[in-house]
XYZ file of N, CA and C in Angstrom:
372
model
N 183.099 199.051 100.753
C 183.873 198.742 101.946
C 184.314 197.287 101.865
N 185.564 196.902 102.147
C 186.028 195.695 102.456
C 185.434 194.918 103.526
N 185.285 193.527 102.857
C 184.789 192.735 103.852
C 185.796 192.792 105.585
N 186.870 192.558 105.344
C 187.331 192.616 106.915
C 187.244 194.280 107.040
N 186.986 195.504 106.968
C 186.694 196.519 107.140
C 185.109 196.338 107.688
N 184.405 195.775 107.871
C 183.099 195.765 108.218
C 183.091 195.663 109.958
N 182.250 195.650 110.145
C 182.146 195.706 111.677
C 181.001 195.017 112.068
N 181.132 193.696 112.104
C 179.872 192.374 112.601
C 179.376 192.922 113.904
N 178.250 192.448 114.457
C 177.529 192.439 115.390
C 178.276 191.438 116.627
N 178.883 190.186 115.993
C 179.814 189.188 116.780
C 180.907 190.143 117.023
N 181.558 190.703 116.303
C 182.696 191.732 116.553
C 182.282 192.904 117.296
N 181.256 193.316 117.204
C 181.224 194.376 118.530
C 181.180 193.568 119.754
N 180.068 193.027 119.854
C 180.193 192.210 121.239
C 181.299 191.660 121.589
N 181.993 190.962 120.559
C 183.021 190.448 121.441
C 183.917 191.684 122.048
N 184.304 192.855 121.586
C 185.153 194.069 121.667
C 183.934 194.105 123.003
N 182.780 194.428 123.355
C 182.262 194.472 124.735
C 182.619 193.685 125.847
N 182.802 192.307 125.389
C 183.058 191.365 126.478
C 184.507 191.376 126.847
N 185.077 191.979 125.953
C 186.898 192.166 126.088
C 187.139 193.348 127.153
N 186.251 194.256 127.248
C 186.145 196.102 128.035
C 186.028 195.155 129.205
N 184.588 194.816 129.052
C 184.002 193.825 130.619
C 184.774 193.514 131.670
N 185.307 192.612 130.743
C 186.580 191.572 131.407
C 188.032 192.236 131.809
N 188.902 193.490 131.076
C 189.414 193.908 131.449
C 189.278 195.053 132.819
N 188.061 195.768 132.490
C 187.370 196.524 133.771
C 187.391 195.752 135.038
N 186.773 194.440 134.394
C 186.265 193.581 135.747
C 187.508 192.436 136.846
N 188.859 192.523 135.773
C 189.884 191.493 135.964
C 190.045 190.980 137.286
N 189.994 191.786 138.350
C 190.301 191.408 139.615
C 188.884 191.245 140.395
N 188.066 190.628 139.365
C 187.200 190.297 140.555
C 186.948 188.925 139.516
N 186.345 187.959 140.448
C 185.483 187.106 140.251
C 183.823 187.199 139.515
N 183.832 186.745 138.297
C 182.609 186.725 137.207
C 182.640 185.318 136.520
N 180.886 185.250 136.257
C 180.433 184.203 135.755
C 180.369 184.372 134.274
N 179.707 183.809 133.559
C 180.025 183.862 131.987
C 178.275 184.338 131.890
N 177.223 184.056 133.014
C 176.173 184.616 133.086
C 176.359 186.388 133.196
N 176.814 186.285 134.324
C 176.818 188.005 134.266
C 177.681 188.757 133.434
N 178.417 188.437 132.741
C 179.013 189.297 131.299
C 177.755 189.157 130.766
N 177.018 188.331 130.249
C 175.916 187.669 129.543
C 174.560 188.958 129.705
N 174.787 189.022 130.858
C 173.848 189.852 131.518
C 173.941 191.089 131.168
N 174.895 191.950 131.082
C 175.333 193.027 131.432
C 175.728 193.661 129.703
N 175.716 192.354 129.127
C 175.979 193.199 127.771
C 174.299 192.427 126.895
N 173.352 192.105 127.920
C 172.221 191.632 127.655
C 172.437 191.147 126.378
N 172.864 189.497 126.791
C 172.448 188.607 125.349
C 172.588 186.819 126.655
N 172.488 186.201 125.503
C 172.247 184.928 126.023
C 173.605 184.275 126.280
N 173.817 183.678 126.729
C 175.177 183.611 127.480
C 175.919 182.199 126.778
N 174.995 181.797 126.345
C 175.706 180.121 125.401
C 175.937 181.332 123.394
N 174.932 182.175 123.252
C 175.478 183.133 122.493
C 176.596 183.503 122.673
N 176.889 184.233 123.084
C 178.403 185.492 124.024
C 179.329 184.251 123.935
N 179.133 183.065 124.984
C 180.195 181.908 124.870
C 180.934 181.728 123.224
N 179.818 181.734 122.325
C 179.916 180.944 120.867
C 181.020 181.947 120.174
N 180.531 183.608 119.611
C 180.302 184.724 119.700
C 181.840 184.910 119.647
N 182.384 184.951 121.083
C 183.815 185.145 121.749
C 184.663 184.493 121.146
N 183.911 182.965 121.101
C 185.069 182.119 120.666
C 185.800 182.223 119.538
N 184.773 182.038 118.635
C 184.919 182.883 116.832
C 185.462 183.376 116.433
N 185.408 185.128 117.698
C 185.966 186.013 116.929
C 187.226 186.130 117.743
N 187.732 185.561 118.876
C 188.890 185.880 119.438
C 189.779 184.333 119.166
N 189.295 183.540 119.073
C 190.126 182.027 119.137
C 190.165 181.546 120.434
N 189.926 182.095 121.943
C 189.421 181.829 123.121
C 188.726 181.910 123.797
N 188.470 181.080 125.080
C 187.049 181.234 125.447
C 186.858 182.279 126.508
N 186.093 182.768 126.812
C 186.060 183.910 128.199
C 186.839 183.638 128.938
N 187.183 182.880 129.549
C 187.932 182.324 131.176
C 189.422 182.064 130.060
N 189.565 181.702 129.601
C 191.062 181.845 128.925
C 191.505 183.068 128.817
N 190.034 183.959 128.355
C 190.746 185.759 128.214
C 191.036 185.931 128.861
N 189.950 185.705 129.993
C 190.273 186.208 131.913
C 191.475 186.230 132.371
N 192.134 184.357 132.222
C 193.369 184.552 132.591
C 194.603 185.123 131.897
N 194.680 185.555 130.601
C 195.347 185.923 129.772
C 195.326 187.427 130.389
N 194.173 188.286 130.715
C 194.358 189.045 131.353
C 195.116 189.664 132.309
N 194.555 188.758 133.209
C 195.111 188.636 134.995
C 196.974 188.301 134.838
N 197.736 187.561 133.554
C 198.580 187.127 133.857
C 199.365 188.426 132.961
N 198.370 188.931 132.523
C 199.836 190.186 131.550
C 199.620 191.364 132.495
N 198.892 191.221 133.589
C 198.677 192.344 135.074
C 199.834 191.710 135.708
N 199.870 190.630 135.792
C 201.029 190.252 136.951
C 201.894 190.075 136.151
N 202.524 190.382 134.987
C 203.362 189.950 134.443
C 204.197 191.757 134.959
N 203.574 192.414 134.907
C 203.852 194.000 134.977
C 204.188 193.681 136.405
N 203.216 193.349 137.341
C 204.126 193.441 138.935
C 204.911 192.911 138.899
N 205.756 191.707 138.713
C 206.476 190.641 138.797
C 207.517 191.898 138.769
N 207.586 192.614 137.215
C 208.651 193.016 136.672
C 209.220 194.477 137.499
N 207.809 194.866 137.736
C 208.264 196.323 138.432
C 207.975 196.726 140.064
N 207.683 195.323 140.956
C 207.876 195.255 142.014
C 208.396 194.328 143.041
N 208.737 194.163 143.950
C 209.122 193.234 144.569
C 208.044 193.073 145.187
N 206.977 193.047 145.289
C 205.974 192.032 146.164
C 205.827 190.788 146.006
N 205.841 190.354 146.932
C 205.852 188.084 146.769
C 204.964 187.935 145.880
N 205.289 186.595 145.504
C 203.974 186.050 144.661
C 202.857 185.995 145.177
N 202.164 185.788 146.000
C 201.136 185.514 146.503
C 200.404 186.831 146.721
N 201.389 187.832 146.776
C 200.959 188.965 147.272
C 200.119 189.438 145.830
N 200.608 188.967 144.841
C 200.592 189.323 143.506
C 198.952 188.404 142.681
N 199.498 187.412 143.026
C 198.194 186.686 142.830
C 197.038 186.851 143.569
N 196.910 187.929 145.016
C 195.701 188.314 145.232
C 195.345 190.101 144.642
N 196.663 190.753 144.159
C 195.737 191.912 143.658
C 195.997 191.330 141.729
N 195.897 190.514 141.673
C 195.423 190.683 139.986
C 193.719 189.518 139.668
N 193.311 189.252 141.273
C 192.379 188.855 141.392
C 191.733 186.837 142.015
N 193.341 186.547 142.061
C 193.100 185.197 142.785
C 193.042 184.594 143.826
N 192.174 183.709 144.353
C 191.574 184.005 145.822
C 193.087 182.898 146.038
N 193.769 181.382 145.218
C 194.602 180.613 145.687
C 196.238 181.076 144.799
N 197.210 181.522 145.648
C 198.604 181.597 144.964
C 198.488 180.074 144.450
N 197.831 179.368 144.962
C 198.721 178.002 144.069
C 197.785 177.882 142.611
N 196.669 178.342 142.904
C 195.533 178.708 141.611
C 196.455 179.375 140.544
N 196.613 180.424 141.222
C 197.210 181.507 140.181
C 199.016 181.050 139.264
N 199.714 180.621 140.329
C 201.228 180.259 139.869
C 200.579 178.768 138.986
N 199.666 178.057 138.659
C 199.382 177.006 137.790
C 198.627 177.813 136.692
N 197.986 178.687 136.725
C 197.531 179.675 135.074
C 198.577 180.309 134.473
N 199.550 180.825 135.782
C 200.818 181.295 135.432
C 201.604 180.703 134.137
N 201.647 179.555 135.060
C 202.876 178.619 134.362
C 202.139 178.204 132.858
N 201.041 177.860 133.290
C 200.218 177.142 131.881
C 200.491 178.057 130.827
N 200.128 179.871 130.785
C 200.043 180.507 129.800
C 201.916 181.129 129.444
N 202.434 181.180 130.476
C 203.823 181.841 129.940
C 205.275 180.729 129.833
N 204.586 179.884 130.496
C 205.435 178.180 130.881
C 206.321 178.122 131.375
N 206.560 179.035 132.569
C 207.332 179.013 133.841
C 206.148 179.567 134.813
N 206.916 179.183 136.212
C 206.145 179.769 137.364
C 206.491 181.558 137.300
N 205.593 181.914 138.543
C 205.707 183.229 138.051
C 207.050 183.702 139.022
N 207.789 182.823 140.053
C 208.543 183.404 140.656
C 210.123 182.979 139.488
N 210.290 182.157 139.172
C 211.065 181.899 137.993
C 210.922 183.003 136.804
N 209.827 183.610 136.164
C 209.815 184.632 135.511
C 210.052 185.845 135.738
N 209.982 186.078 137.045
C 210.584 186.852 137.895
C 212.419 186.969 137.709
N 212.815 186.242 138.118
C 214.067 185.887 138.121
C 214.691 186.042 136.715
N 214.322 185.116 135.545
C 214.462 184.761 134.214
C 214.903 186.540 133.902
N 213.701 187.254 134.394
C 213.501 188.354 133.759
C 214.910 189.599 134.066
N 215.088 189.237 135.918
C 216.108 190.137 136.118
C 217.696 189.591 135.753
N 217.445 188.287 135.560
C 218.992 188.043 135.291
C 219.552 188.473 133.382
N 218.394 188.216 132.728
C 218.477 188.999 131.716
C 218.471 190.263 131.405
N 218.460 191.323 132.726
C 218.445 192.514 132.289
C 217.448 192.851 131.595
N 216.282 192.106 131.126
C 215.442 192.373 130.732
C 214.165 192.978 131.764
N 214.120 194.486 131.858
C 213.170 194.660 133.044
C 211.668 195.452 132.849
N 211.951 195.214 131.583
C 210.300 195.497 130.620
C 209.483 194.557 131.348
N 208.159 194.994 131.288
C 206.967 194.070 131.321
C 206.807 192.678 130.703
N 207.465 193.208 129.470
C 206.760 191.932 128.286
C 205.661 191.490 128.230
N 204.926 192.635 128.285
C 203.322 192.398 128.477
C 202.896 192.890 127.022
């Protein structure tokens, strides 16, 4: 068997903490209770993640949360804010600054960007 054909112990877990986090997206979690729940030590899981994905938990998180709202943006008209509390953020101004950080516009501008291009895919 080929070495990248193998299947590490860091590589399952991290593929666990990836389920976790997508299951869990709209709620609020600590880096303890993933830790917990896929029972290992949580500065482990931190290390673990990083390695094998190139980011850290809370980067997945929001990488998550923002390709969820990247789908409402595109296929509903609900406000932003409305948007940033079902993909799990308690502040719209929280959420439109992860927004912007990971796609590098706000999310009501991507909004826009998206319909004036006729582009009305996700791009998720």
């Amino acid at each position: 068997m080929a070495q990248e054909d193998k299947i590490t112990a860091g590589s399952l877990l991290a593929k666990q903490a990836v389920c976790y986090i997508r299951e869990h997206s709209g709620q609020k979690f600590s880096l303890s209770e993933i830790a917990r729940a896929l029972f290992v030590n949580r500065n482990y899981l931190a290390r673990v993640f990083r390695q094998e994905t190139g980011v850290t938990l809370l980067q997945y998180h929001h990488f998550v949360r923002c390709k969820k709202a990247k789908k409402l943006l595109a296929e509903t008209d609900l406000p932003v804010a409305e948007i940033s509390a079902a993909v799990g953020y308690v502040s719209p101004a929280h959420f439109s600054h992860q927004f912007k950080k990971i796609t590098g516009c706000a999310p009501s501008l991507w909004r826009t960007s998206r319909a004036e291009s006729g582009d009305l895919s996700s791009g998720v």
